[in-house]
Coordinates of C-alpha atoms and ligand atoms in Angstrom, one line a residue:
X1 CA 0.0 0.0 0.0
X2 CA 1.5 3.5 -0.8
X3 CA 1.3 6.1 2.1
X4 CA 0.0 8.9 1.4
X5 CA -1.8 10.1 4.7
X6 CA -0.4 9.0 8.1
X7 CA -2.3 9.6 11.1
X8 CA -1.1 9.4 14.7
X9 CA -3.0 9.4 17.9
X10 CA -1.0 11.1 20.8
X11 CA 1.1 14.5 20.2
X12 CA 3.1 13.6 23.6
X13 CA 6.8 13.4 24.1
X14 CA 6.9 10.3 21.4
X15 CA 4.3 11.2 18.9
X16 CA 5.1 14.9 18.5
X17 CA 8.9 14.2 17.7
X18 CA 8.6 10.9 15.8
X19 CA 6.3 12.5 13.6
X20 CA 8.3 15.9 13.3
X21 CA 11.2 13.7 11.6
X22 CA 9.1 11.4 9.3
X23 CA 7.4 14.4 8.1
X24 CA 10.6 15.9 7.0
X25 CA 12.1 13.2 5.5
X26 CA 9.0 12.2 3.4
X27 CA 7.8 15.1 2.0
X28 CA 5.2 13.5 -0.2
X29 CA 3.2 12.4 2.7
X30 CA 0.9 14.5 4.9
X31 CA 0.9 13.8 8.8
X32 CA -1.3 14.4 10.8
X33 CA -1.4 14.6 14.5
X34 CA -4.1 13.9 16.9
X35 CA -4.9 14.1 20.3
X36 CA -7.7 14.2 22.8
X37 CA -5.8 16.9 24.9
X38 CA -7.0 20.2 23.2
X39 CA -4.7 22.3 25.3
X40 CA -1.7 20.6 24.0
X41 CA -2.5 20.8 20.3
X42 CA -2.9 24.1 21.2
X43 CA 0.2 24.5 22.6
X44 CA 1.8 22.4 19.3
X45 CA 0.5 24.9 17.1
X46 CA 2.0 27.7 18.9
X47 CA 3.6 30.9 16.9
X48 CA 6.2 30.9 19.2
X49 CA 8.1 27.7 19.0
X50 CA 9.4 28.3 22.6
X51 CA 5.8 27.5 24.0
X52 CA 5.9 23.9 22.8
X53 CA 4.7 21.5 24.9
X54 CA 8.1 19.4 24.6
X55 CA 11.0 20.9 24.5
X56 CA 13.3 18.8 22.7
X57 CA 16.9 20.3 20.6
X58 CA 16.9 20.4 17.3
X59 CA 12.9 20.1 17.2
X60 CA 11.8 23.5 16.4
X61 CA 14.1 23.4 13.6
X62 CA 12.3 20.7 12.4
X63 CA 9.2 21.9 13.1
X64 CA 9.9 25.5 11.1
X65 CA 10.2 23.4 8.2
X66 CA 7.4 21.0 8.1
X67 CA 4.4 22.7 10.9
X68 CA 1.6 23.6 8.1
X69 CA 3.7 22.6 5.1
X70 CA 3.0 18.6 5.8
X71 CA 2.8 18.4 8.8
X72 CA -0.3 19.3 11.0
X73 CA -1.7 19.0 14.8
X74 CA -5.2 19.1 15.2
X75 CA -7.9 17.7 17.8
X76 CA -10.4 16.2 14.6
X77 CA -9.2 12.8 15.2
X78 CA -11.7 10.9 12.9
X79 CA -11.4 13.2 10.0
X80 CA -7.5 11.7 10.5
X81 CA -8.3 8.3 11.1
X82 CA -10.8 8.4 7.9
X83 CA -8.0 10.0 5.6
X84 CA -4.8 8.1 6.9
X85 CA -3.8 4.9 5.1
X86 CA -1.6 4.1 8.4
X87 CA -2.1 5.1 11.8
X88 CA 0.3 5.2 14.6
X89 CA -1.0 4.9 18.1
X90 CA 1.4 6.7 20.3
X91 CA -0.7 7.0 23.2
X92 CA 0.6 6.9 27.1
X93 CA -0.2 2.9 28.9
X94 CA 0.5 4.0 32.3
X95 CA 0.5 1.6 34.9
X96 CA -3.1 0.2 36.1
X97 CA -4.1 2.5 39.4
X98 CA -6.7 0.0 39.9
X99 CA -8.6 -3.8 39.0
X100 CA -6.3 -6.4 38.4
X101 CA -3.1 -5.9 38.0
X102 CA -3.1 -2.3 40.0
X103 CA 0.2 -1.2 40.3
X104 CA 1.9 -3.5 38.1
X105 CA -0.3 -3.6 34.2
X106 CA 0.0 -1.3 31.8
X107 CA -3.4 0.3 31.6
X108 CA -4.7 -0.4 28.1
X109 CA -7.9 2.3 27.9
X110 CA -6.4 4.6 25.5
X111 CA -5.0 2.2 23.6
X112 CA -8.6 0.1 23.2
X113 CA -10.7 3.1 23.3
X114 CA -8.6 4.8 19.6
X115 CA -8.8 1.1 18.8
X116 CA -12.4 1.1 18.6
X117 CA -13.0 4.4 17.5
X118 CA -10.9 3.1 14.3
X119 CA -13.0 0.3 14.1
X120 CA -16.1 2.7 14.3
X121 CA -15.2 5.3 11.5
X122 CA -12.9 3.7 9.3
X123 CA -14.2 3.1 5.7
X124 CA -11.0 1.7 4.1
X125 CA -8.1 -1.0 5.0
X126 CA -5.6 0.5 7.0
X127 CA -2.5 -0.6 8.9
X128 CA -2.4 -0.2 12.5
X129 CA 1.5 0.8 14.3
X130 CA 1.7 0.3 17.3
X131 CA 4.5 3.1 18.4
X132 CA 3.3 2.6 22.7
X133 CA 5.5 0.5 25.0
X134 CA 2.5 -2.5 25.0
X135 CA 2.4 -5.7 26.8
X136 CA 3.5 -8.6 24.8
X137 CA 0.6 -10.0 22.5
X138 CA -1.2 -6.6 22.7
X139 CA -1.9 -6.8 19.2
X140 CA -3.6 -9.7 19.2
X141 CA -6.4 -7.4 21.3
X142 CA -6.2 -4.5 19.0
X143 CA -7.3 -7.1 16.8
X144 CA -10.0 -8.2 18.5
X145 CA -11.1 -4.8 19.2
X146 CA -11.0 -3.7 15.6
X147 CA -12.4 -6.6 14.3
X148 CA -15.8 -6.8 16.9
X149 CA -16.3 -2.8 16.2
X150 CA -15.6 -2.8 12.5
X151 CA -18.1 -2.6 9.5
X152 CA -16.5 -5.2 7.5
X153 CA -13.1 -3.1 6.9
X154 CA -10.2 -4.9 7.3
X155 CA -6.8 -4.0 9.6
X156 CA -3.4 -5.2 9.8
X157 CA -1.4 -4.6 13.7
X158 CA 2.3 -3.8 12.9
X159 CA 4.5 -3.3 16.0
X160 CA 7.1 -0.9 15.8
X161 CA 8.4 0.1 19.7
X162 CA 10.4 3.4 20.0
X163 CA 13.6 3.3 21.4
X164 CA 14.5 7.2 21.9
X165 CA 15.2 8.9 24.7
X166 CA 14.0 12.3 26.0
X167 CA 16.5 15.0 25.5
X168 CA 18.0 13.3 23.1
X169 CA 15.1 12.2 20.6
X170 CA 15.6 14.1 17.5
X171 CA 19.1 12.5 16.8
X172 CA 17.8 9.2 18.3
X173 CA 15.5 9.5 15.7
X174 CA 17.6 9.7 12.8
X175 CA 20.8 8.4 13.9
X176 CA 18.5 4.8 15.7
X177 CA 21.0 1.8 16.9
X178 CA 17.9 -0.1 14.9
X179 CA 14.2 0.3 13.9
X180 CA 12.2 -2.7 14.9
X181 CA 9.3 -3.9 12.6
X182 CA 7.3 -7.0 14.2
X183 CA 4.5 -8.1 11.3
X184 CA 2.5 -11.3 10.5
X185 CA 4.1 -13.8 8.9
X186 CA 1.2 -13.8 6.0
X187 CA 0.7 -11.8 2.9
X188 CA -1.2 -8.8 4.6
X189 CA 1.7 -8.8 7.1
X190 CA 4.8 -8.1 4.6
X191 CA 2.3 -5.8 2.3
X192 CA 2.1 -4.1 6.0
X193 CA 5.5 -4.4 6.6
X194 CA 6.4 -3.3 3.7
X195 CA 4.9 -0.1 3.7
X196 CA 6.0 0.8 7.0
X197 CA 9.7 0.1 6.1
X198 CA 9.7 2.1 3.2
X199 CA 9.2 5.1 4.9
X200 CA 11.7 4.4 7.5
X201 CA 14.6 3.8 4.3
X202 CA 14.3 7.4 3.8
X203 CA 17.0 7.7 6.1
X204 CA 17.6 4.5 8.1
X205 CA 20.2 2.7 6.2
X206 CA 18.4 -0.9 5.5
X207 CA 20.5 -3.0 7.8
X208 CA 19.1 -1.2 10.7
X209 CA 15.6 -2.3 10.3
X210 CA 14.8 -5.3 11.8
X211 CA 12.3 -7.5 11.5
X212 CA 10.2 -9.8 13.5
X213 CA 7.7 -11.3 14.9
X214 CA 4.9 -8.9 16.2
X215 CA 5.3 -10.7 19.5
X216 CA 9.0 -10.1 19.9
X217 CA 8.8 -7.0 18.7
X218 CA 6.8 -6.2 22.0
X219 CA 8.4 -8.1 24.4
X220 CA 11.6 -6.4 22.9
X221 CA 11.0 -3.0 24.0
X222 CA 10.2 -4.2 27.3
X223 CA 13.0 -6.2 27.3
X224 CA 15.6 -3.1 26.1
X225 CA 14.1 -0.8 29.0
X226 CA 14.4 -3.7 31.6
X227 CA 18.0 -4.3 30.6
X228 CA 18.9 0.1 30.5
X229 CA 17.4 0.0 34.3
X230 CA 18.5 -2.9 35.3
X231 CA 22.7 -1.6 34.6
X232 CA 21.4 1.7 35.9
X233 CA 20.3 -0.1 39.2
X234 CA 23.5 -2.6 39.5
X235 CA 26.0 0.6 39.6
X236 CA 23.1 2.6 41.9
X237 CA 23.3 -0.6 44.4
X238 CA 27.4 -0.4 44.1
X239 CA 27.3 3.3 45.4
X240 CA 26.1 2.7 48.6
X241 CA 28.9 0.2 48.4
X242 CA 31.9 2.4 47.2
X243 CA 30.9 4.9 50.0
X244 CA 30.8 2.1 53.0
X245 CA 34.1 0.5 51.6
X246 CA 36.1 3.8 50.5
X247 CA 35.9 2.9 46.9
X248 CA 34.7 5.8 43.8
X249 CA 32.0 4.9 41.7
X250 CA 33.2 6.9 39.1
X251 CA 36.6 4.8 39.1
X252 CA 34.9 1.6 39.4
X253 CA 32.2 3.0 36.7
X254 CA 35.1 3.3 34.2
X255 CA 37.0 0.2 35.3
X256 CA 33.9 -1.8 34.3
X257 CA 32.9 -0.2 31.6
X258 CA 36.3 0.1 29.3
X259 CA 36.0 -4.1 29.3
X260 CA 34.1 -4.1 25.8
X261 CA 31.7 -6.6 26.7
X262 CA 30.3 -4.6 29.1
X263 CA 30.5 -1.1 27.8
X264 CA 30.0 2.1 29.4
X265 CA 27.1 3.6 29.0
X266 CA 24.4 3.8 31.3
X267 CA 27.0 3.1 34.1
X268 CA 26.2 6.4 35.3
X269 CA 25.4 6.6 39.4
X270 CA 22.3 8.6 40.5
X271 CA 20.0 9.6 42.9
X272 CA 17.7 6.8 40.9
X273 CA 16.6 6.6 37.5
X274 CA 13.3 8.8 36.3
X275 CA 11.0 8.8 33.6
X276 CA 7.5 8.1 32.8
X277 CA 8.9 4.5 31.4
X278 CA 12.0 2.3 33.2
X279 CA 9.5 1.1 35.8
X280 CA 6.2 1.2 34.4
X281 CA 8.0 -1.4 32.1
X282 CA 9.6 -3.2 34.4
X283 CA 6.4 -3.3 36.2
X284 CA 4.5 -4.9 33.4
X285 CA 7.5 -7.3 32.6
X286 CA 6.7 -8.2 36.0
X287 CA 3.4 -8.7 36.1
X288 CA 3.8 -10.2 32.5
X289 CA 5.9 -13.2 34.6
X290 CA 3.3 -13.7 37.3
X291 CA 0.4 -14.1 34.8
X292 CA 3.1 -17.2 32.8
X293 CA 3.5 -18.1 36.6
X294 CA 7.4 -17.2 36.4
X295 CA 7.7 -15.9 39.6
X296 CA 11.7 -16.1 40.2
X297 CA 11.3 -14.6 36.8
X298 CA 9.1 -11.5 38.3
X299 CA 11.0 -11.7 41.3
X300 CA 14.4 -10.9 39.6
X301 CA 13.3 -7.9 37.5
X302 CA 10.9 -6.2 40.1
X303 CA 14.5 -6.1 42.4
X304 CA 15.7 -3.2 39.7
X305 CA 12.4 -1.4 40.9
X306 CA 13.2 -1.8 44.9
X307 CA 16.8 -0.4 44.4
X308 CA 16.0 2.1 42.4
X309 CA 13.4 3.3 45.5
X310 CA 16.5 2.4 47.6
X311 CA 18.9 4.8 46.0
X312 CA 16.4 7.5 46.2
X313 CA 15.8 7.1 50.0
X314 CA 19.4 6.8 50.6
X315 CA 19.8 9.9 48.8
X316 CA 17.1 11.7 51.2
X317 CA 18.6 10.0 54.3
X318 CA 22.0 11.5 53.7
X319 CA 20.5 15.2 54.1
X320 CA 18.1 14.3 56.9
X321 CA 21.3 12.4 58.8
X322 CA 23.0 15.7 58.0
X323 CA 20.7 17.4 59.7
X324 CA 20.5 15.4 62.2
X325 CA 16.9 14.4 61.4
X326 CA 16.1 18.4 62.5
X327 CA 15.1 20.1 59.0
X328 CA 12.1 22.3 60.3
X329 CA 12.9 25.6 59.1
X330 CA 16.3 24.9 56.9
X331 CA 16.3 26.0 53.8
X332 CA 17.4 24.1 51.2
X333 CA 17.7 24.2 47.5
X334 CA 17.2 21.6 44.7
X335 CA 19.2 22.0 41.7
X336 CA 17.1 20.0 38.9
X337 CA 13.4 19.0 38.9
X338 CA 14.1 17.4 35.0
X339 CA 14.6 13.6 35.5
X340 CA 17.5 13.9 33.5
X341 CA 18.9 17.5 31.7
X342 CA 17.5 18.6 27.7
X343 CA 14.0 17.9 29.3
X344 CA 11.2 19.7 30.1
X345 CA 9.6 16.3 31.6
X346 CA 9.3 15.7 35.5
X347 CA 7.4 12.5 35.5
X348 CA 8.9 10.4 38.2
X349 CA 11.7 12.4 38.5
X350 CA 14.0 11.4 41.8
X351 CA 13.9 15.3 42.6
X352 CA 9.5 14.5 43.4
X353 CA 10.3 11.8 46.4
X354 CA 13.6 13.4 47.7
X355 CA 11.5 16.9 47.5
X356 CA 8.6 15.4 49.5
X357 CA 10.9 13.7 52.6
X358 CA 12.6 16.5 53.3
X359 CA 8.9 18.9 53.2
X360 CA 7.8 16.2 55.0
X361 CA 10.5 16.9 57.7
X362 CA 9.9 20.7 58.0
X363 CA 12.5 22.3 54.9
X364 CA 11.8 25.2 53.3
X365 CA 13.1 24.2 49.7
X366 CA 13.7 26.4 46.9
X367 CA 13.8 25.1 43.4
X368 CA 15.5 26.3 40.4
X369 CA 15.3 23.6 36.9
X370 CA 16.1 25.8 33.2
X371 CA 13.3 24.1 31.9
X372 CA 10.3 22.6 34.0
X373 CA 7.3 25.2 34.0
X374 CA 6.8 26.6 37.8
X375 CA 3.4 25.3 37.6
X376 CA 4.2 21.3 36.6
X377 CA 6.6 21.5 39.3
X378 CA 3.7 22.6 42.5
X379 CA 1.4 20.0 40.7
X380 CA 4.1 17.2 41.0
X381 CA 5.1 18.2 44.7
X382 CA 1.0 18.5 45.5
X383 CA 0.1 15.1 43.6
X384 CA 2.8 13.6 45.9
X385 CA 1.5 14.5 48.7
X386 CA -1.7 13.8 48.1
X387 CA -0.5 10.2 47.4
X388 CA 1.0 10.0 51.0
X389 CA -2.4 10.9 52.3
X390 CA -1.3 14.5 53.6
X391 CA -4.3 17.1 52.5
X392 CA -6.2 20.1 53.7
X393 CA -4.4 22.6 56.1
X394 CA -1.1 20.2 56.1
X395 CA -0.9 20.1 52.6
X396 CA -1.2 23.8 52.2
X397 CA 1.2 24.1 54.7
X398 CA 4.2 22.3 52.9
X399 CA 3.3 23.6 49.6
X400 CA 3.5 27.4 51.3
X401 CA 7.3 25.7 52.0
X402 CA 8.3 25.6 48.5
X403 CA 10.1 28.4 46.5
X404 CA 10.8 28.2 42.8
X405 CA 12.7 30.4 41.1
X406 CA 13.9 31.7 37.8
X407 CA 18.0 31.3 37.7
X408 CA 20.5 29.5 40.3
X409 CA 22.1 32.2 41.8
X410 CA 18.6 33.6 43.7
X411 CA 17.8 30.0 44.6
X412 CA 21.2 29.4 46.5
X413 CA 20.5 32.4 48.9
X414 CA 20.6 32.0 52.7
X415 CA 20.9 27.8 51.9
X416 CA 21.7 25.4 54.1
X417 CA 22.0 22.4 51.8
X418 CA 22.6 22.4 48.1
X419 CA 21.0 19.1 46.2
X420 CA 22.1 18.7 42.3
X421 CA 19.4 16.2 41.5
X422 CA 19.8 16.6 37.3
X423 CA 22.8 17.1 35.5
X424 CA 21.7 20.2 33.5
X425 CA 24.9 21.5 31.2
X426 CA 24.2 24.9 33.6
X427 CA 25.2 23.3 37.0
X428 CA 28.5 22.0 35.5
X429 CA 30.0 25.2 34.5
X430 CA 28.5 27.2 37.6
X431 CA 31.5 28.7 39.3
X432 CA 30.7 26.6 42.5
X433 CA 33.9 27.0 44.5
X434 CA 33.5 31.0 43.9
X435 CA 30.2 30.6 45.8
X436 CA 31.3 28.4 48.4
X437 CA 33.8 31.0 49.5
X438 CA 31.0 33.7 49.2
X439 CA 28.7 31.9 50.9
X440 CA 27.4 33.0 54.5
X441 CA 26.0 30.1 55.8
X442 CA 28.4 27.0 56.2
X443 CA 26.4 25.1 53.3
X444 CA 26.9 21.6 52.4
X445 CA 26.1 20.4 49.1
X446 CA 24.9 16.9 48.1
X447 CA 25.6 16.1 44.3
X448 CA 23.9 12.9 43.1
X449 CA 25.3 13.1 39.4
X450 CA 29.5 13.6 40.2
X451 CA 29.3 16.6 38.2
X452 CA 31.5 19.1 40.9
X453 CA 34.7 18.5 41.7
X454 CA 35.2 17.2 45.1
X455 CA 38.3 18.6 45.4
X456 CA 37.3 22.2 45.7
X457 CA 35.4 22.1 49.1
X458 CA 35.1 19.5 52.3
X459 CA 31.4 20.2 52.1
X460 CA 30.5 18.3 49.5
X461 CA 29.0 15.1 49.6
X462 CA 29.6 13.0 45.5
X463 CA 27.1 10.2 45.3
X464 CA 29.5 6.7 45.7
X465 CA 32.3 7.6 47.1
Ligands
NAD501 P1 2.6 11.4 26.6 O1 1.7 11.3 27.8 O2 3.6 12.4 26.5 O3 1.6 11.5 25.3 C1 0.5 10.6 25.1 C2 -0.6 11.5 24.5 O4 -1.7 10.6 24.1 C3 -1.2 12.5 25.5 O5 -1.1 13.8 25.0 C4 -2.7 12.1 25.6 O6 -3.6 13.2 25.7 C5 -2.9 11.3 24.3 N1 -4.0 10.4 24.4 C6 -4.2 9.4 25.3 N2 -5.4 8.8 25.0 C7 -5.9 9.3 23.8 C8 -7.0 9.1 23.1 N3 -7.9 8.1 23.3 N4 -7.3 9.9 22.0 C9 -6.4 10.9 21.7 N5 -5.3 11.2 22.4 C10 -5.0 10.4 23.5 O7 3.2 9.9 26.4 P2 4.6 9.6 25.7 O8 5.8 9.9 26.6 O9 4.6 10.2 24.3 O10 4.5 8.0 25.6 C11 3.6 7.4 24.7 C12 3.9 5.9 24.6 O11 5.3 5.8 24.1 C13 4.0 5.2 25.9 O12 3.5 3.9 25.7 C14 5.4 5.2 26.3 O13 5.7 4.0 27.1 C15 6.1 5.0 25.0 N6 7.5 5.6 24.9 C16 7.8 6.7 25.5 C17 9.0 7.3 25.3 C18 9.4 8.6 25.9 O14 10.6 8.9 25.9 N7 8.5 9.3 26.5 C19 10.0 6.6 24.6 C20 9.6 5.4 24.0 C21 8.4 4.9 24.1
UGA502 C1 14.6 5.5 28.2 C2 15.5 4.7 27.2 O1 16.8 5.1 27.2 C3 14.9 4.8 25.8 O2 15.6 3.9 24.9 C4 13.4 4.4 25.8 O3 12.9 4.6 24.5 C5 12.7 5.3 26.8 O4 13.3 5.1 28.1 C6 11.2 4.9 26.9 O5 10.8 3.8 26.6 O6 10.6 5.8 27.4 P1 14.5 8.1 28.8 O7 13.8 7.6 30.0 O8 13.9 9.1 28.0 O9 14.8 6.9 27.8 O10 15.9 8.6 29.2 P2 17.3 7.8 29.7 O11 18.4 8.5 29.1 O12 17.2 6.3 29.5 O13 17.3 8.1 31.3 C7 16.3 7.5 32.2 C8 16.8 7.8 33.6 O14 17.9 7.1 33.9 C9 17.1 9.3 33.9 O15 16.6 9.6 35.1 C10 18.6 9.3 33.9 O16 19.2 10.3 34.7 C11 18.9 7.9 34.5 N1 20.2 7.4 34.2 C12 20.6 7.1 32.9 C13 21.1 7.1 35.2 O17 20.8 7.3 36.4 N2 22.4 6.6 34.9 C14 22.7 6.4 33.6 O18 23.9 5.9 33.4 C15 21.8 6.6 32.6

C-alpha cells in the first residue's frame, strides 16, 4: 500500500517528535497529529516555537520546516483516522491505578478506546502501528477490538516500539541503533511491513531495520528498557557500596565499563533513574511473569524497581542524617526538577520523592530547573503529597514551603544544603567554588550526578564515594 496520509494518535513526548522527523524526511506524505488533549494541540500549534509542549533540541528546527507545510496538529481525530492509510498509536499505557493488576499492568484504555473508535469510523483498510510500549501479544487485542467494532473493513497490527530517549530524541531518531518492525508472517503482514519500512529507508540505512515477529517485537522493548534499568540499578546498588568500603563509583564505573563486553554507557550513578517509562516497564514485565506463573522470573526484575526506591531514599537519608533528622525551618535548594537534563519532563523524577521527605521533615526548599514550567513543578510536589495521604491545612502548609525560582544564583541564597538532582549543562559550569567562598551560611552540598569536583570544598557530599 502506498502512504500517502499517516495519522497518529497522541502528540506527547513520542508522537510529537517521531512524527516531526518522518514528516521531514518524506515530503510526499501528509501527517497528521491527533490528540484528545485540546490544550496541548494548542500548545503544538504555537507561533512561538518556545511555548511547545516538549521541548526537545533540534525540534523547532524541524518543526519551522514541516508545521503547516506537511505536517499538521489538530484535535479532529476521525477526519484523520478516515483520511490516513496508516495510523500510529502513540498514546501513554500507564501503569493500572486500579482492578487487576493495579500497580503492576499497563493500563490499556487509550490504547482500546482509539482502537475502537478506528473500528467505528474507518471506511477503508488500514494498517495499525503500534508506536506505545504494550504488553507482549497486545496486538492480538487491537485485533480483536477492531475486528468486533468494525463494519467489515479490514486492519493489519504492525509493531514498531520506540527506542528514543527524551532529550536526546531528535538524533535518536535519525541516527537509531535499529528500527524494529514486528508483522505477521502472511501476505497482509509483509504488504504491512512493507509499507512501513519504506518510509523508514528514507534515512535508516536498510541493515538497521529489523524485523520480526509482532510478539518479539513487543516483548523487545520491554526487554531493552528492563536491561537500560537494570545496569542503571547494578551501579546505583554499588554506590552505597563504594561509600561504605572507600571505593569511587566513578573509578569503578570506568574500570567496568572500558571491558568491551560490558560497555559504558548507562554506568552512570544517581540519585535513581526517572521517567515516565524504566519502571512502568519493568512493572508490566513483571506482572507479565506472574500471569506465565514465572515468579523467580518477576522476582528478579521487580529487584531493579526496589533499588532504584532504595537509592532515592538513601539519597534523602543523607540530608536528613545531616541534619541530624532536625530540617524544620532549613532552607534548602534543589538544583534540577528534569529527571534527567535537555528535558522539560518531571514525570517520576527522583527530585519528586527526595523533594517530598525533606517537606515532609519541615524544609523550606527552593527550586531552580532551566526548563520545567513553575506550575508542573507545585502540581508534582501537590500530587505527591496527596499520594502520602497529607491534604487540607497540612498540605497547604508544605506547599507554602516551596520556593521556585527563575536562575540559580537567587535560589542558592541564605541555603543550608545544596541538592544537584539533574545534570543540567548549567550546574556543571556554575563557578561553584567562587560561591562556596561567598557563601554565608556554612552550606553543604549533596551532588547525586558527580558533576563538581570534590576537590574544591570539604562540604561536598559525591554520590558513591
Ligand atoms: P505522553 O503522555 O507524552 O503522550 C501521550 C498522548 O496521548 C497524550 O497527549 C494524551 O492526551 C494522548 N491520548 C491518550 N489517549 C488518547 C485518546 N484516546 N485519543 C487521543 N489522544 C489520546 O506519552 P509519551 O511519553 O509520548 O509516551 C507514549 C507511549 O510511548 C507510551 O506507551 C510510552 O511508554 C512510549 N514511549 C515513550 C518514550 C518517551 O521517551 N517518553 C519513549 C519510547 C516509548
Ligand atoms: C529510556 C530509554 O533510554 C529509551 O531507549 C526508551 O525509548 C525510553 O526510556 C522509553 O521507553 O521511554 P528516557 O527515559 O527518556 O529513555 O531517558 P534515559 O536516558 O534512559 O534516562 C532515564 C533515567 O535514567 C534518567 O533519570 C537518567 O538520569 C537515568 N540514568 C541514565 C542514570 O541514572 N544513569 C545512567 O547511566 C543513565
Amino acid at each position: 500500500m502506498r502512504i500517502q496520509e499517516i495519522c497518529c494518535i497522541g502528540a506527547g513526548f513520542v508522537g510529537g517528535p517521531t512524527m516531526a522527523v518522518i514528516a521531514h524526511e518524506c515530503p510526499e506524505i501528509r501527517v497528521t497529529v491527533v490528540d484528545s488533549d485540546i490544550e496541548k494541540i494548542k500548545a503544538w500549534n504555537s507561533l512561538d516555537l518556545n511555548n511547545l509542549p516538549v521541548y526537545e533540541p533540534g525540534l523547532k528546527e524541524i518543526l519551522k520546516k514541516t508545521r503547516n507545510k506537511n505536517l499538521f496538529f489538530n484535535s479532529d481525530i476521525d477526519s484523520a483516522i478516515i483520511k490516513a492509510q496508516m495510523i500510529f498509536l502513540a498514546v501513554n499505557t500507564p501503569t493500572k491505578k486500579d482492578g487487576k493488576g493495579k500497580g503492576y499492568a499497563a493500563d490499556l484504555t487509550n490504547i482500546v478506546k482509539c482502537s475502537k473508535r478506528i473500528a467505528k469510523v474507518s471506511k477503508e483498510s488500514k494498517i495499525i502501528v503500534e508506536k506505545s510500549t504494550l504488553p507482549v501479544r497486545t496486538a492480538e487485542k487491537i485485533k480483536q477490538v477492531l475486528k468486533s467494532n468494525s463494519t467489515g473493513v479490514t486492519f493489519e497490527v504492525l509493531s514498531n516500539p520506540e527506542f528514543l530517549a527524551e532529550g536526546t530524541a531528535i538524533e535518536d531518531l535519525y541516527k537509531s541503533d535499529r528500527v524494529l518492525i514486528g508483522s505477521d508472517n502472511t501476505k497482509n503482514g509483509m504488504n504491512a511491513l512493507n509499507s512501513l519500512t519504506s518510509i523508514y529507508e528514507k534515512w535508516i540505512p536498510k541493515n538497521k531495520i529489523l524485523k520480526t515477529s509482532v510478539w518479539s517485537a513487543e516483548l523487545s522493548k520491554l526487554a531493552s528498557n528492563a536491561m537500560l534499568a537494570q545496569r542503571i540499578s547494578s551501579i546505583n546498588s554499588l554506590s552505597a557500596l563504594c561509600e561504605k568500603s572507600g571505593a569511587s563509583i566513578e573509578e569503578v564505573s570506568k574500570a567496568i565499563g572500558m571491558d568491551k563486553r560490558i560497555g559504558n554507557d548507562f554506568l552512570k550513578s544517581s540519585p535513581g533513574f526517572g521517567g515516565s517509562c524504566f519502571q512502568k516497564d519493568i512493572l508490566n514485565l513483571v506482572y507479565l511473569c506472574r500471569n506465565y506463573d514465572l515468579h523467580e522470573v518477576a522476582n528478579y526484575w521487580e529487584e531493579v524497581v526496589k533499588i532504584n526506591d532504595y537509592q532515592k531514599n538513601r539519597f534523602s537519608n543523607k540530608v536528613i542524617e545531616y541534619f541530624d533528622n532536625k530540617l524544620i525551618a532549613k532552607r534548602i535548594a534543589i538544583m534540577g526538577w528534569s529527571f534527567k537534563k535537555n528535558t522539560n519532563d518531571s514525570r517520576e523524577s527522583a527530585s519528586i520523592y527526595i523533594c517530598r521527605d525533606l517537606l515532609i521533615k519541615g524544609a523550606i526548599i527552593n527550586i531552580y530547573d532551566p526548563m520545567v514550567p513553575p506550575k508542573r513543578i507545585i502540581s508534582d510536589i501537590k500530587n505527591i503529597l496527596l499520594l502520602n495521604n497529607i491534604k487540607g491545612h497540612l498540605l497547604k502548609e508544605l506547599i507554602s514551603n516551596i520556593f521556585i525560582f527563575k536562575n540559580i544564583g537567587d535560589s542558592l541564597k541564605l541555603t543550608e544544603a545544596i541538592l544537584i538532582l539533574t545534570e543540567w549543562d548549567e550546574f556543571k559550569s556554575y563557578n561553584w567554588k567562587k560561591f562556596i567562598q561567598n557563601s554565608t551560611t556554612n552550606v553543604h552540598i549533596f551532588d547525586s550526578r558527580n558533576i563538581i569536583d570534590k576537590s574544591i570544598a570539604q562540604n561536598i557530599y559525591s554520590i558513591g564515594s
